[in-house]
PDB file of C-alpha atoms in Angstrom:
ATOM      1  CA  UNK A  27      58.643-268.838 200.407  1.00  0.00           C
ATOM      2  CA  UNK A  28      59.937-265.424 199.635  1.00  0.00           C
ATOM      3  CA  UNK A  29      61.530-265.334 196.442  1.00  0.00           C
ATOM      4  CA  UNK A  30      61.019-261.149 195.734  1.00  0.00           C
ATOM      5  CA  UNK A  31      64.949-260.695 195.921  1.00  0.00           C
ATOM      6  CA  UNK A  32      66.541-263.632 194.643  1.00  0.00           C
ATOM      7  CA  UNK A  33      67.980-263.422 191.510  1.00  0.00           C
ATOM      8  CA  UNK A  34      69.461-265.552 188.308  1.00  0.00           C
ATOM      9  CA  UNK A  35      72.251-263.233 186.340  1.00  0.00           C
ATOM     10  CA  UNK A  36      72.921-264.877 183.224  1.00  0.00           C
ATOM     11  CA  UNK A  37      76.627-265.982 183.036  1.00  0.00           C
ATOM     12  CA  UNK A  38      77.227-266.381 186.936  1.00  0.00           C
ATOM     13  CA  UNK A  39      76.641-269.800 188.633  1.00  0.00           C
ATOM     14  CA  UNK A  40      73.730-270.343 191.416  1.00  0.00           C
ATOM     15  CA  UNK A  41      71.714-267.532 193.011  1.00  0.00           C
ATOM     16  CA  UNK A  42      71.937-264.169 194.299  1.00  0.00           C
ATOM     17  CA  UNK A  43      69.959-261.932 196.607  1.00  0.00           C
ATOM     18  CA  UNK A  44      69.810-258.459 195.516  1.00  0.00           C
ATOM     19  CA  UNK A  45      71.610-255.744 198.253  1.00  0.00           C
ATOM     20  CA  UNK A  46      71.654-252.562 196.801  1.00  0.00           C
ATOM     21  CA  UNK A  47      71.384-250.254 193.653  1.00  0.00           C
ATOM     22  CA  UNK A  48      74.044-248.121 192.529  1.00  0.00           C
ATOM     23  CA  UNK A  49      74.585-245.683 189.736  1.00  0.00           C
ATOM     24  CA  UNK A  50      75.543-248.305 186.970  1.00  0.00           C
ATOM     25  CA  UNK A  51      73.553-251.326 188.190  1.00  0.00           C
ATOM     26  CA  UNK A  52      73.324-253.190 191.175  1.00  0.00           C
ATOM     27  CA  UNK A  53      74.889-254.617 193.870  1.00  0.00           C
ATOM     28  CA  UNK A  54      74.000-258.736 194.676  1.00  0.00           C
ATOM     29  CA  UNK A  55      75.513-261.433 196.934  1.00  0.00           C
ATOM     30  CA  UNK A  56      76.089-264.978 195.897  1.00  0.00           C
ATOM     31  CA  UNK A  57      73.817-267.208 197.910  1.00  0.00           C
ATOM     32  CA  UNK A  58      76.416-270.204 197.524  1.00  0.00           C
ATOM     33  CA  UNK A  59      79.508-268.241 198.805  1.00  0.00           C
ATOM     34  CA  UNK A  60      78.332-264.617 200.323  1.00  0.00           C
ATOM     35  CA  UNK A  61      80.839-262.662 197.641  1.00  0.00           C
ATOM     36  CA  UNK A  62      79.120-259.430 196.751  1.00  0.00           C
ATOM     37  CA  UNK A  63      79.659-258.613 192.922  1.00  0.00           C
ATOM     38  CA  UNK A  64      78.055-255.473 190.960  1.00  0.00           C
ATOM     39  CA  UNK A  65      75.722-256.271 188.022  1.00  0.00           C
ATOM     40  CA  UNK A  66      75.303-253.347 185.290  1.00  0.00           C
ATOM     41  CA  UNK A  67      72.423-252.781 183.906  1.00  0.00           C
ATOM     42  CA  UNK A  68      73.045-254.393 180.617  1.00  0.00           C
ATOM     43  CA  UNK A  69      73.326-258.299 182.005  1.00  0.00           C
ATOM     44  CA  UNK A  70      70.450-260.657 181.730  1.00  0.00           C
ATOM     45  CA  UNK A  71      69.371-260.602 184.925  1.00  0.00           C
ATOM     46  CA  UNK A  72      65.612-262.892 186.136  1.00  0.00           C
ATOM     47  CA  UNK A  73      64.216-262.396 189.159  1.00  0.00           C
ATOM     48  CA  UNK A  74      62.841-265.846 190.728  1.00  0.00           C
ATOM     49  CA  UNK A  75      59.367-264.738 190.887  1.00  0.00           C
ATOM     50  CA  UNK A  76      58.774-264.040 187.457  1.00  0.00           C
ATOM     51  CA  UNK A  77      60.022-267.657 186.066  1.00  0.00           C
ATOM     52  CA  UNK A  78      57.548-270.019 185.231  1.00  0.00           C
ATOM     53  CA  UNK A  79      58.055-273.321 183.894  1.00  0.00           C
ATOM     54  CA  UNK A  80      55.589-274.863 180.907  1.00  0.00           C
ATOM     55  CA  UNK A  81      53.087-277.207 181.662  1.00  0.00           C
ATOM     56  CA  UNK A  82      50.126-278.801 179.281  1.00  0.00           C
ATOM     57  CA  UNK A  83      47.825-275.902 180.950  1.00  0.00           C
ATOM     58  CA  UNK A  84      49.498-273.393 181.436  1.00  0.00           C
ATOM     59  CA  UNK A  85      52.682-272.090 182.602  1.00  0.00           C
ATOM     60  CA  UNK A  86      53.526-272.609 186.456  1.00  0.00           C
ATOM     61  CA  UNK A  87      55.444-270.544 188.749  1.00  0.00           C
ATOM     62  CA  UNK A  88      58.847-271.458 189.579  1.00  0.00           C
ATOM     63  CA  UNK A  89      57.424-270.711 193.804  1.00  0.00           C
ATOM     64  CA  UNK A  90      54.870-273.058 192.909  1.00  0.00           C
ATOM     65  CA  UNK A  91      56.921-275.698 191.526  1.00  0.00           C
ATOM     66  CA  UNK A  92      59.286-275.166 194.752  1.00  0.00           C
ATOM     67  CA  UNK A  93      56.478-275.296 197.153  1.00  0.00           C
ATOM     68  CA  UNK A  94      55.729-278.498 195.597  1.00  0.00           C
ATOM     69  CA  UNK A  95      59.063-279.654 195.627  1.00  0.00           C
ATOM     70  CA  UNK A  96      58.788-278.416 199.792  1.00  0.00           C
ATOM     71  CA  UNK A  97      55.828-280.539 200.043  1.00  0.00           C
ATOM     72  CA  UNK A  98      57.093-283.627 198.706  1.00  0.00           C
ATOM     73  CA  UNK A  99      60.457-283.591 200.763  1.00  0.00           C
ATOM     74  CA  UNK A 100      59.006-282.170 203.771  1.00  0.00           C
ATOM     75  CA  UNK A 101      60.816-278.567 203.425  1.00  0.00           C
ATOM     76  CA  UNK A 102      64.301-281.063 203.180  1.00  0.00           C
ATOM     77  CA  UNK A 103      66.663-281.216 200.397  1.00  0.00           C
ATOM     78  CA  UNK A 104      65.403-282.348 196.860  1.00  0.00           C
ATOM     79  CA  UNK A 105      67.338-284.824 194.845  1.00  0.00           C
ATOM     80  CA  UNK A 106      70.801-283.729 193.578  1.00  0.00           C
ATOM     81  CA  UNK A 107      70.976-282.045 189.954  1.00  0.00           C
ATOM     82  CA  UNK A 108      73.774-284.424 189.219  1.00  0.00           C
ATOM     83  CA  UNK A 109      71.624-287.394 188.788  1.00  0.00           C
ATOM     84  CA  UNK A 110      70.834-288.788 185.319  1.00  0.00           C
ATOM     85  CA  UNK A 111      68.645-287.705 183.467  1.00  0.00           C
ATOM     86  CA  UNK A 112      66.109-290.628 183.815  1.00  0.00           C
ATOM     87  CA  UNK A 113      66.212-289.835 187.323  1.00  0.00           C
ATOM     88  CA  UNK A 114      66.120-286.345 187.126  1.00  0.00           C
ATOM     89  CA  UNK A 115      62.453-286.562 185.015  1.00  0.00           C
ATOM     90  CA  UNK A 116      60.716-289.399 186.936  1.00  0.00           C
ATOM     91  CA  UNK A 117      61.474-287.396 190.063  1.00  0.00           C
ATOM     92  CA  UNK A 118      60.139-284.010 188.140  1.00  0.00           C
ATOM     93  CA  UNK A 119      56.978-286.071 186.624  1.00  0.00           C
ATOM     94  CA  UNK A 120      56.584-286.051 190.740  1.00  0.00           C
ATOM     95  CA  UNK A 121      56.393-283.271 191.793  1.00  0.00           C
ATOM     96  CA  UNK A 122      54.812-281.388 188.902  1.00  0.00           C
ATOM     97  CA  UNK A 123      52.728-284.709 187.061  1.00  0.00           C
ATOM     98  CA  UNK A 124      51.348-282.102 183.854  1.00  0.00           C
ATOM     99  CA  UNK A 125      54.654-280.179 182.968  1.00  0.00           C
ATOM    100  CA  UNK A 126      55.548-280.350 179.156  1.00  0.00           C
ATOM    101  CA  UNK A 127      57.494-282.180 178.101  1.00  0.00           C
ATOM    102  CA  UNK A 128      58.377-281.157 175.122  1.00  0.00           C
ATOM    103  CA  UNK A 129      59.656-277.574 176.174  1.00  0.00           C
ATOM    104  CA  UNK A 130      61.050-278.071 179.750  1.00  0.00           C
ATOM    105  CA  UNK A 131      64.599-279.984 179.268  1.00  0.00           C
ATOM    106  CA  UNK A 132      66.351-282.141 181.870  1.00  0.00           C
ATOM    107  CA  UNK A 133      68.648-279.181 182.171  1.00  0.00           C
ATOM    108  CA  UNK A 134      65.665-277.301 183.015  1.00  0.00           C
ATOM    109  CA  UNK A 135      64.765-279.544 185.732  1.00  0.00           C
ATOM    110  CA  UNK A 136      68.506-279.796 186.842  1.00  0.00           C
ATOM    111  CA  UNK A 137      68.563-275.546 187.357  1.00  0.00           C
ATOM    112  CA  UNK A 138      65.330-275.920 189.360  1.00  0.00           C
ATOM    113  CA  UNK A 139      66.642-278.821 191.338  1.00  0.00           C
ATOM    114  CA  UNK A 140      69.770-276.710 192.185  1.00  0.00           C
ATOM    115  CA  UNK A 141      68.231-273.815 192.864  1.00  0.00           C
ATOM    116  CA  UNK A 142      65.595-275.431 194.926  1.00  0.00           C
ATOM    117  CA  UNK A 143      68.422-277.354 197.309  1.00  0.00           C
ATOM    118  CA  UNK A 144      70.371-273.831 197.222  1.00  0.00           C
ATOM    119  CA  UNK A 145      67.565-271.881 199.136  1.00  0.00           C
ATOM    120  CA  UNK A 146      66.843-274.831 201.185  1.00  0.00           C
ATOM    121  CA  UNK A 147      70.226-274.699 202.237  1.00  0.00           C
ATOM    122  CA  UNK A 148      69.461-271.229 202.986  1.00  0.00           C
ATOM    123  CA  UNK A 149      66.497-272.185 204.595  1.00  0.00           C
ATOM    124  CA  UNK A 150      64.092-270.135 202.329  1.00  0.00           C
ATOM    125  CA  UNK A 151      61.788-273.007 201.512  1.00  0.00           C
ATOM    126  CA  UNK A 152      58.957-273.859 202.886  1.00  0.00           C
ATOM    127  CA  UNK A 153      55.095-275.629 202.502  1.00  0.00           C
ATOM    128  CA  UNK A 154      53.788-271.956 202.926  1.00  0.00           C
ATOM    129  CA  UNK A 155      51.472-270.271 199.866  1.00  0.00           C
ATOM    130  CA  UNK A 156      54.012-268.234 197.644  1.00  0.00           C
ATOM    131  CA  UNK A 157      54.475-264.630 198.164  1.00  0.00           C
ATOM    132  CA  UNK A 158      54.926-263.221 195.112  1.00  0.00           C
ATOM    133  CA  UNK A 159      52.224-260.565 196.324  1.00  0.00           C
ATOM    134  CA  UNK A 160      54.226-257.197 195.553  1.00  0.00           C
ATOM    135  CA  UNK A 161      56.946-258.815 192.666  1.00  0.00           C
ATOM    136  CA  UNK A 162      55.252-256.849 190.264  1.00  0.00           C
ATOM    137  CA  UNK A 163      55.656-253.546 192.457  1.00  0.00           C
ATOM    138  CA  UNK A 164      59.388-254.632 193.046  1.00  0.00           C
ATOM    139  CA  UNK A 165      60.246-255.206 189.549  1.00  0.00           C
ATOM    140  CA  UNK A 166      58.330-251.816 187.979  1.00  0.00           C
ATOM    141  CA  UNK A 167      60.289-250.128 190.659  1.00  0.00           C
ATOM    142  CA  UNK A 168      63.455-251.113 189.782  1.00  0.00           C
ATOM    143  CA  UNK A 169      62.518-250.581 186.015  1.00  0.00           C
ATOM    144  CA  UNK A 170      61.649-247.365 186.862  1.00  0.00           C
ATOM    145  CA  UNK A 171      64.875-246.754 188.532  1.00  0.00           C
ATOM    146  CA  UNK A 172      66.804-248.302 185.577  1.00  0.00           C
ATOM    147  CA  UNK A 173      64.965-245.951 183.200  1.00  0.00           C
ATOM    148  CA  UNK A 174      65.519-242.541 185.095  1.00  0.00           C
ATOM    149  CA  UNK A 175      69.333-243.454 185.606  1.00  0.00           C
ATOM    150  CA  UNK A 176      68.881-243.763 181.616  1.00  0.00           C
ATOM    151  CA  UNK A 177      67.282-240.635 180.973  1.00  0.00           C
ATOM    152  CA  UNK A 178      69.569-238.769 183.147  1.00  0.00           C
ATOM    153  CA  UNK A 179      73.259-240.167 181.348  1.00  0.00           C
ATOM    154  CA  UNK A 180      71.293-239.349 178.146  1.00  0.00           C
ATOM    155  CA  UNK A 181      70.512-235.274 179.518  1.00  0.00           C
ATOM    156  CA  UNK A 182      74.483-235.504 180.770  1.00  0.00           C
ATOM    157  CA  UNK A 183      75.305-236.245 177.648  1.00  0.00           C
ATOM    158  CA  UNK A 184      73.718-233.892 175.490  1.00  0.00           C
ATOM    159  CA  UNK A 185      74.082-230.825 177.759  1.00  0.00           C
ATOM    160  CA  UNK A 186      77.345-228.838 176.123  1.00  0.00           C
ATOM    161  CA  UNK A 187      79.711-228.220 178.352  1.00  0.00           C
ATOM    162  CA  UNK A 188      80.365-224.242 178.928  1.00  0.00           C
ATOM    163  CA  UNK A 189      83.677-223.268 177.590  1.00  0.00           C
ATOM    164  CA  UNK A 190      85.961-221.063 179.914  1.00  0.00           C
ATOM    165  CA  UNK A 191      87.687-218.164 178.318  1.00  0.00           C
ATOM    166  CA  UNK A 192      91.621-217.912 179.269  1.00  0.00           C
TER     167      UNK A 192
END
């Protein structure tokens, strides 16, 4: 499962796969409808492979948890989100028997659920090991980018402009 792209943006519904960067952000398509929208730099934006969810260890990867979820329904559809919430944590205590219960709500487990059943949709699930190999690389480069696009409306902005005599 290659979740390097997909991203959660604070304030929009579903999923998104990240397209292209521009000048004041980004550009990233809705997994649930295909409608491209721009994303400045200032929204709360998580990529997939850097959630975790808590468990009485330690904290789990959201890949892992999917590729769990994968396992258990054979790479098919998972439960829907809209269950109750009884449902919704006997069918979590499942797939992942040690998370904590304490700190991961039902609407936790109802994001995962839906986000899970989203990329299945997709058809970006699957039994495979996670390959989360080169997020790190991925996110310090955009960070990176994000910084220098920074640094350079910060020199535009203190450079005087030369006046023009008349």
């Amino acid at each position: 499962m290659n979740v390097e792209k997909i991203l959660s943006i604070s304030g929009k519904p579903g999923l998104y796969e990240l397209k292209v960067q521009t000048r004041s952000g980004f550009v990233a398509e809705s997994m649930i409808d295909g409608k491209k929208i721009t994303v400045g730099l200032r929204s709360n934006v998580s990529l997939l492979s850097e959630i975790s969810m808590y468990t009485h260890s330690e904290e789990k990867p959201l890949v892992e948890i999917m590729r769990a979820i994968a396992i258990k329904e054979n790479e098919g559809p998972a439960i829907s989100h809209k269950e109750d919430n009884e449902k919704l944590l006997a069918y979590f205590k499942q797939v992942v028997p040690d998370y904590d219960e304490d700190r991961v709500y039902p609407s936790d487990i109802k994001k995962v659920l839906n986000w899970y059943n989203t990329l299945q949709a997709k058809g970006l699930v699957s039994k495979e090991e996670p390959k989360v190999e080169n997020a790190e690389s991925v996110k310090e480069q955009v960070v990176e980018e994000v910084k220098a696009k920074k640094e350079l409306k910060a020199d535009k902005a203190e450079t005087p402009k030369a006046k023009t005599k008349k």
